[in-house]
Amino acid sequence: MKLSDIDPDYTKNTQDFLLQIREKQYICFESQQIRKDGSTFPVSVTASYFCDASKEFICAFGRDITEQKGRRKLITEQNEALKSSLQDKEVLIKEIHHRVKNNLEVISSLLQMQSRRETNEQVKDALSKSQSRIYAIALVHEMLYQNSDLATINMKSHLERLSSAMIDLYAHNKNISVRLNAEDIYLSMD
């Protein structure tokens, strides 16, 4: 059989191919070949160029890569499925964070409303402490949500933000300064 009998693309760019192989002496490429039954299959072709005094030769080997192509396609499909699943999970995590944040704000507002109605100072103080705890939880949640690593939290950053927020909440017109002596310590959520 001639090369044109097994390679449906043989006649395309034949001159370019000959120039390229003369220059490089060795070429690898993918192509299609035809089986006896007329069906095509992908092949990896390695071709080498030889020349003696009067003749030029090209020695080429084709290897059936149908199985490898199938694996590559499967891997590509699996990667696309993983990307899609990751995007879905990211959307769900954002939705959960949004709901948690809203629920914490509702709880804090309810405690604030109750505190305004309350006349007993001990109860007001207990409600205020509960509101502070809710705020601390919300702050941790916000830091986690903004952090790329959902498993740990930087305690130095958390303490800085928490102390600043507590001063804003409780020491409106008082001259209070906080000096925090801490290193970047990352704690797990546990």
PDB file of C-alpha atoms in Angstrom:
ATOM      1  CA  MET A   1       0.000   0.000   0.000  1.00  0.00           C
ATOM      2  CA  LYS A   2       1.082   3.538  -0.583  1.00  0.00           C
ATOM      3  CA  LEU A   3       1.101   6.155   2.172  1.00  0.00           C
ATOM      4  CA  SER A   4      -1.829   7.877   0.481  1.00  0.00           C
ATOM      5  CA  ASP A   5      -3.837   4.631   0.903  1.00  0.00           C
ATOM      6  CA  ILE A   6      -3.587   4.690   4.699  1.00  0.00           C
ATOM      7  CA  ASP A   7      -3.258   8.415   5.466  1.00  0.00           C
ATOM      8  CA  PRO A   8      -6.280  10.495   4.406  1.00  0.00           C
ATOM      9  CA  ASP A   9      -4.292  13.709   4.929  1.00  0.00           C
ATOM     10  CA  TYR A  10      -1.253  12.581   2.939  1.00  0.00           C
ATOM     11  CA  THR A  11      -1.804  14.881  -0.034  1.00  0.00           C
ATOM     12  CA  LYS A  12      -2.274  17.957   2.205  1.00  0.00           C
ATOM     13  CA  ASN A  13       0.888  20.060   2.613  1.00  0.00           C
ATOM     14  CA  THR A  14       3.153  17.303   1.247  1.00  0.00           C
ATOM     15  CA  GLN A  15       5.764  19.806   0.016  1.00  0.00           C
ATOM     16  CA  ASP A  16       5.771  21.606   3.371  1.00  0.00           C
ATOM     17  CA  PHE A  17       6.227  18.291   5.149  1.00  0.00           C
ATOM     18  CA  LEU A  18       9.188  17.320   2.944  1.00  0.00           C
ATOM     19  CA  LEU A  19      10.883  20.669   3.521  1.00  0.00           C
ATOM     20  CA  GLN A  20      10.299  20.417   7.267  1.00  0.00           C
ATOM     21  CA  ILE A  21      11.641  16.883   7.615  1.00  0.00           C
ATOM     22  CA  ARG A  22      14.704  17.644   5.485  1.00  0.00           C
ATOM     23  CA  GLU A  23      15.469  20.553   7.799  1.00  0.00           C
ATOM     24  CA  LYS A  24      14.784  18.845  11.144  1.00  0.00           C
ATOM     25  CA  GLN A  25      15.756  15.251  10.209  1.00  0.00           C
ATOM     26  CA  TYR A  26      13.185  13.918  12.713  1.00  0.00           C
ATOM     27  CA  ILE A  27       9.509  14.781  13.278  1.00  0.00           C
ATOM     28  CA  CYS A  28       6.761  13.547  15.580  1.00  0.00           C
ATOM     29  CA  PHE A  29       3.128  14.420  14.933  1.00  0.00           C
ATOM     30  CA  GLU A  30      -0.403  13.121  15.266  1.00  0.00           C
ATOM     31  CA  SER A  31      -2.472  12.076  12.283  1.00  0.00           C
ATOM     32  CA  GLN A  32      -5.358   9.863  11.223  1.00  0.00           C
ATOM     33  CA  GLN A  33      -4.988   6.557   9.415  1.00  0.00           C
ATOM     34  CA  ILE A  34      -7.438   4.298   7.664  1.00  0.00           C
ATOM     35  CA  ARG A  35      -8.142   0.687   8.666  1.00  0.00           C
ATOM     36  CA  LYS A  36      -8.951  -2.061   6.195  1.00  0.00           C
ATOM     37  CA  ASP A  37     -12.650  -1.586   6.937  1.00  0.00           C
ATOM     38  CA  GLY A  38     -12.384   2.113   5.998  1.00  0.00           C
ATOM     39  CA  SER A  39     -12.695   3.518   9.544  1.00  0.00           C
ATOM     40  CA  THR A  40     -10.122   6.012  10.772  1.00  0.00           C
ATOM     41  CA  PHE A  41      -8.144   6.008  13.996  1.00  0.00           C
ATOM     42  CA  PRO A  42      -5.652   8.429  15.577  1.00  0.00           C
ATOM     43  CA  VAL A  43      -1.940   7.655  15.306  1.00  0.00           C
ATOM     44  CA  SER A  44       1.273   9.113  16.604  1.00  0.00           C
ATOM     45  CA  VAL A  45       3.780   9.221  13.770  1.00  0.00           C
ATOM     46  CA  THR A  46       7.531   9.479  14.157  1.00  0.00           C
ATOM     47  CA  ALA A  47       9.393  10.074  10.927  1.00  0.00           C
ATOM     48  CA  SER A  48      13.130  10.177  10.253  1.00  0.00           C
ATOM     49  CA  TYR A  49      14.848  11.508   7.157  1.00  0.00           C
ATOM     50  CA  PHE A  50      17.754   9.702   5.479  1.00  0.00           C
ATOM     51  CA  CYS A  51      19.735  10.619   2.412  1.00  0.00           C
ATOM     52  CA  ASP A  52      22.451   8.761   0.561  1.00  0.00           C
ATOM     53  CA  ALA A  53      24.308  10.003  -2.513  1.00  0.00           C
ATOM     54  CA  SER A  54      21.400   9.637  -4.908  1.00  0.00           C
ATOM     55  CA  LYS A  55      18.167   9.048  -2.988  1.00  0.00           C
ATOM     56  CA  GLU A  56      16.134  10.467  -0.103  1.00  0.00           C
ATOM     57  CA  PHE A  57      14.292   8.226   2.331  1.00  0.00           C
ATOM     58  CA  ILE A  58      11.753   8.830   5.045  1.00  0.00           C
ATOM     59  CA  CYS A  59      11.291   6.061   7.566  1.00  0.00           C
ATOM     60  CA  ALA A  60       8.033   6.547   9.507  1.00  0.00           C
ATOM     61  CA  PHE A  61       6.339   4.578  12.257  1.00  0.00           C
ATOM     62  CA  GLY A  62       2.717   5.035  13.211  1.00  0.00           C
ATOM     63  CA  ARG A  63       1.381   3.981  16.603  1.00  0.00           C
ATOM     64  CA  ASP A  64      -2.325   3.655  17.365  1.00  0.00           C
ATOM     65  CA  ILE A  65      -3.178   6.139  20.136  1.00  0.00           C
ATOM     66  CA  THR A  66      -6.914   5.565  20.320  1.00  0.00           C
ATOM     67  CA  GLU A  67      -6.652   4.414  23.930  1.00  0.00           C
ATOM     68  CA  GLN A  68      -4.495   7.376  25.007  1.00  0.00           C
ATOM     69  CA  LYS A  69      -6.861   9.814  23.283  1.00  0.00           C
ATOM     70  CA  GLY A  70      -9.751   8.182  25.126  1.00  0.00           C
ATOM     71  CA  ARG A  71      -7.925   8.566  28.444  1.00  0.00           C
ATOM     72  CA  ARG A  72      -7.111  12.203  27.687  1.00  0.00           C
ATOM     73  CA  LYS A  73     -10.730  12.865  26.826  1.00  0.00           C
ATOM     74  CA  LEU A  74     -11.873  11.144  30.034  1.00  0.00           C
ATOM     75  CA  ILE A  75      -9.364  13.134  32.120  1.00  0.00           C
ATOM     76  CA  THR A  76     -10.515  16.362  30.459  1.00  0.00           C
ATOM     77  CA  GLU A  77     -14.147  15.494  31.178  1.00  0.00           C
ATOM     78  CA  GLN A  78     -13.289  14.630  34.790  1.00  0.00           C
ATOM     79  CA  ASN A  79     -11.407  17.923  35.198  1.00  0.00           C
ATOM     80  CA  GLU A  80     -14.387  19.837  33.815  1.00  0.00           C
ATOM     81  CA  ALA A  81     -16.704  17.984  36.203  1.00  0.00           C
ATOM     82  CA  LEU A  82     -14.393  18.801  39.134  1.00  0.00           C
ATOM     83  CA  LYS A  83     -14.282  22.486  38.145  1.00  0.00           C
ATOM     84  CA  SER A  84     -18.060  22.589  37.911  1.00  0.00           C
ATOM     85  CA  SER A  85     -18.419  20.856  41.277  1.00  0.00           C
ATOM     86  CA  LEU A  86     -15.941  23.280  42.846  1.00  0.00           C
ATOM     87  CA  GLN A  87     -17.863  26.265  41.474  1.00  0.00           C
ATOM     88  CA  ASP A  88     -21.104  24.817  42.862  1.00  0.00           C
ATOM     89  CA  LYS A  89     -19.519  24.344  46.284  1.00  0.00           C
ATOM     90  CA  GLU A  90     -18.121  27.880  46.259  1.00  0.00           C
ATOM     91  CA  VAL A  91     -21.585  29.259  45.509  1.00  0.00           C
ATOM     92  CA  LEU A  92     -23.070  27.151  48.318  1.00  0.00           C
ATOM     93  CA  ILE A  93     -20.399  28.272  50.782  1.00  0.00           C
ATOM     94  CA  LYS A  94     -21.059  31.911  49.897  1.00  0.00           C
ATOM     95  CA  GLU A  95     -24.777  31.368  50.415  1.00  0.00           C
ATOM     96  CA  ILE A  96     -24.192  29.676  53.789  1.00  0.00           C
ATOM     97  CA  HIS A  97     -21.891  32.499  54.910  1.00  0.00           C
ATOM     98  CA  HIS A  98     -24.475  35.057  53.856  1.00  0.00           C
ATOM     99  CA  ARG A  99     -27.218  33.286  55.804  1.00  0.00           C
ATOM    100  CA  VAL A 100     -25.063  32.863  58.908  1.00  0.00           C
ATOM    101  CA  LYS A 101     -24.128  36.551  58.806  1.00  0.00           C
ATOM    102  CA  ASN A 102     -27.788  37.569  58.468  1.00  0.00           C
ATOM    103  CA  ASN A 103     -28.858  35.270  61.301  1.00  0.00           C
ATOM    104  CA  LEU A 104     -26.164  36.642  63.614  1.00  0.00           C
ATOM    105  CA  GLU A 105     -27.260  40.187  62.774  1.00  0.00           C
ATOM    106  CA  VAL A 106     -30.888  39.279  63.536  1.00  0.00           C
ATOM    107  CA  ILE A 107     -29.908  37.771  66.900  1.00  0.00           C
ATOM    108  CA  SER A 108     -27.831  40.834  67.762  1.00  0.00           C
ATOM    109  CA  SER A 109     -30.710  43.150  66.799  1.00  0.00           C
ATOM    110  CA  LEU A 110     -33.158  41.165  68.912  1.00  0.00           C
ATOM    111  CA  LEU A 111     -30.816  41.387  71.901  1.00  0.00           C
ATOM    112  CA  GLN A 112     -30.442  45.137  71.321  1.00  0.00           C
ATOM    113  CA  MET A 113     -34.229  45.614  71.138  1.00  0.00           C
ATOM    114  CA  GLN A 114     -34.731  43.627  74.325  1.00  0.00           C
ATOM    115  CA  SER A 115     -31.985  45.609  76.053  1.00  0.00           C
ATOM    116  CA  ARG A 116     -33.711  48.914  75.195  1.00  0.00           C
ATOM    117  CA  ARG A 117     -36.973  47.718  76.774  1.00  0.00           C
ATOM    118  CA  GLU A 118     -35.327  46.305  79.881  1.00  0.00           C
ATOM    119  CA  THR A 119     -35.201  48.335  83.088  1.00  0.00           C
ATOM    120  CA  ASN A 120     -33.235  45.882  85.223  1.00  0.00           C
ATOM    121  CA  GLU A 121     -29.520  46.770  84.940  1.00  0.00           C
ATOM    122  CA  GLN A 122     -28.345  43.202  85.593  1.00  0.00           C
ATOM    123  CA  VAL A 123     -30.484  41.910  82.742  1.00  0.00           C
ATOM    124  CA  LYS A 124     -29.291  44.759  80.501  1.00  0.00           C
ATOM    125  CA  ASP A 125     -25.701  43.854  81.330  1.00  0.00           C
ATOM    126  CA  ALA A 126     -26.346  40.163  80.555  1.00  0.00           C
ATOM    127  CA  LEU A 127     -27.981  41.105  77.226  1.00  0.00           C
ATOM    128  CA  SER A 128     -25.040  43.371  76.410  1.00  0.00           C
ATOM    129  CA  LYS A 129     -22.568  40.568  77.143  1.00  0.00           C
ATOM    130  CA  SER A 130     -24.584  38.205  74.971  1.00  0.00           C
ATOM    131  CA  GLN A 131     -24.559  40.770  72.173  1.00  0.00           C
ATOM    132  CA  SER A 132     -20.773  41.080  72.528  1.00  0.00           C
ATOM    133  CA  ARG A 133     -20.409  37.320  72.243  1.00  0.00           C
ATOM    134  CA  ILE A 134     -22.588  37.268  69.149  1.00  0.00           C
ATOM    135  CA  TYR A 135     -20.452  40.060  67.706  1.00  0.00           C
ATOM    136  CA  ALA A 136     -17.273  38.081  68.442  1.00  0.00           C
ATOM    137  CA  ILE A 137     -18.752  35.039  66.694  1.00  0.00           C
ATOM    138  CA  ALA A 138     -19.767  37.212  63.733  1.00  0.00           C
ATOM    139  CA  LEU A 139     -16.267  38.647  63.566  1.00  0.00           C
ATOM    140  CA  VAL A 140     -14.686  35.181  63.487  1.00  0.00           C
ATOM    141  CA  HIS A 141     -17.178  34.162  60.840  1.00  0.00           C
ATOM    142  CA  GLU A 142     -16.411  37.246  58.740  1.00  0.00           C
ATOM    143  CA  MET A 143     -12.671  36.646  59.001  1.00  0.00           C
ATOM    144  CA  LEU A 144     -13.127  33.035  57.934  1.00  0.00           C
ATOM    145  CA  TYR A 145     -15.310  34.051  55.045  1.00  0.00           C
ATOM    146  CA  GLN A 146     -12.728  36.575  53.836  1.00  0.00           C
ATOM    147  CA  ASN A 147      -9.828  34.177  54.417  1.00  0.00           C
ATOM    148  CA  SER A 148      -8.716  31.898  51.598  1.00  0.00           C
ATOM    149  CA  ASP A 149      -8.010  29.153  54.161  1.00  0.00           C
ATOM    150  CA  LEU A 150     -11.245  28.083  55.824  1.00  0.00           C
ATOM    151  CA  ALA A 151      -9.502  25.843  58.355  1.00  0.00           C
ATOM    152  CA  THR A 152      -7.464  28.407  60.315  1.00  0.00           C
ATOM    153  CA  ILE A 153      -7.715  31.921  61.691  1.00  0.00           C
ATOM    154  CA  ASN A 154      -4.961  34.447  62.420  1.00  0.00           C
ATOM    155  CA  MET A 155      -5.450  35.220  66.108  1.00  0.00           C
ATOM    156  CA  LYS A 156      -3.420  38.426  66.062  1.00  0.00           C
ATOM    157  CA  SER A 157      -5.608  39.897  63.350  1.00  0.00           C
ATOM    158  CA  HIS A 158      -8.725  38.618  65.107  1.00  0.00           C
ATOM    159  CA  LEU A 159      -7.731  40.181  68.445  1.00  0.00           C
ATOM    160  CA  GLU A 160      -6.917  43.510  66.763  1.00  0.00           C
ATOM    161  CA  ARG A 161     -10.317  43.660  65.091  1.00  0.00           C
ATOM    162  CA  LEU A 162     -12.158  42.394  68.157  1.00  0.00           C
ATOM    163  CA  SER A 163     -10.546  44.902  70.539  1.00  0.00           C
ATOM    164  CA  SER A 164     -11.204  47.748  68.126  1.00  0.00           C
ATOM    165  CA  ALA A 165     -14.843  46.711  67.800  1.00  0.00           C
ATOM    166  CA  MET A 166     -15.295  46.418  71.576  1.00  0.00           C
ATOM    167  CA  ILE A 167     -13.892  49.923  72.074  1.00  0.00           C
ATOM    168  CA  ASP A 168     -16.294  51.226  69.431  1.00  0.00           C
ATOM    169  CA  LEU A 169     -19.218  49.487  71.139  1.00  0.00           C
ATOM    170  CA  TYR A 170     -18.542  50.283  74.792  1.00  0.00           C
ATOM    171  CA  ALA A 171     -16.197  53.244  75.092  1.00  0.00           C
ATOM    172  CA  HIS A 172     -17.858  55.820  72.884  1.00  0.00           C
ATOM    173  CA  ASN A 173     -16.257  58.964  74.295  1.00  0.00           C
ATOM    174  CA  LYS A 174     -13.583  57.473  76.492  1.00  0.00           C
ATOM    175  CA  ASN A 175      -9.900  57.713  75.689  1.00  0.00           C
ATOM    176  CA  ILE A 176      -8.932  54.044  75.561  1.00  0.00           C
ATOM    177  CA  SER A 177      -5.964  52.659  73.705  1.00  0.00           C
ATOM    178  CA  VAL A 178      -5.088  49.022  73.280  1.00  0.00           C
ATOM    179  CA  ARG A 179      -1.562  47.723  73.005  1.00  0.00           C
ATOM    180  CA  LEU A 180      -1.524  44.248  71.622  1.00  0.00           C
ATOM    181  CA  ASN A 181       1.673  42.240  71.912  1.00  0.00           C
ATOM    182  CA  ALA A 182       1.037  39.217  69.714  1.00  0.00           C
ATOM    183  CA  GLU A 183       2.563  37.360  66.818  1.00  0.00           C
ATOM    184  CA  ASP A 184       0.813  35.941  63.794  1.00  0.00           C
ATOM    185  CA  ILE A 185      -0.511  32.746  65.305  1.00  0.00           C
ATOM    186  CA  TYR A 186      -2.839  30.583  63.226  1.00  0.00           C
ATOM    187  CA  LEU A 187      -5.270  28.416  65.113  1.00  0.00           C
ATOM    188  CA  SER A 188      -7.445  25.711  63.647  1.00  0.00           C
ATOM    189  CA  MET A 189     -11.174  26.070  63.867  1.00  0.00           C
ATOM    190  CA  ASP A 190     -11.277  23.302  66.454  1.00  0.00           C
TER     191      ASP A 190
END
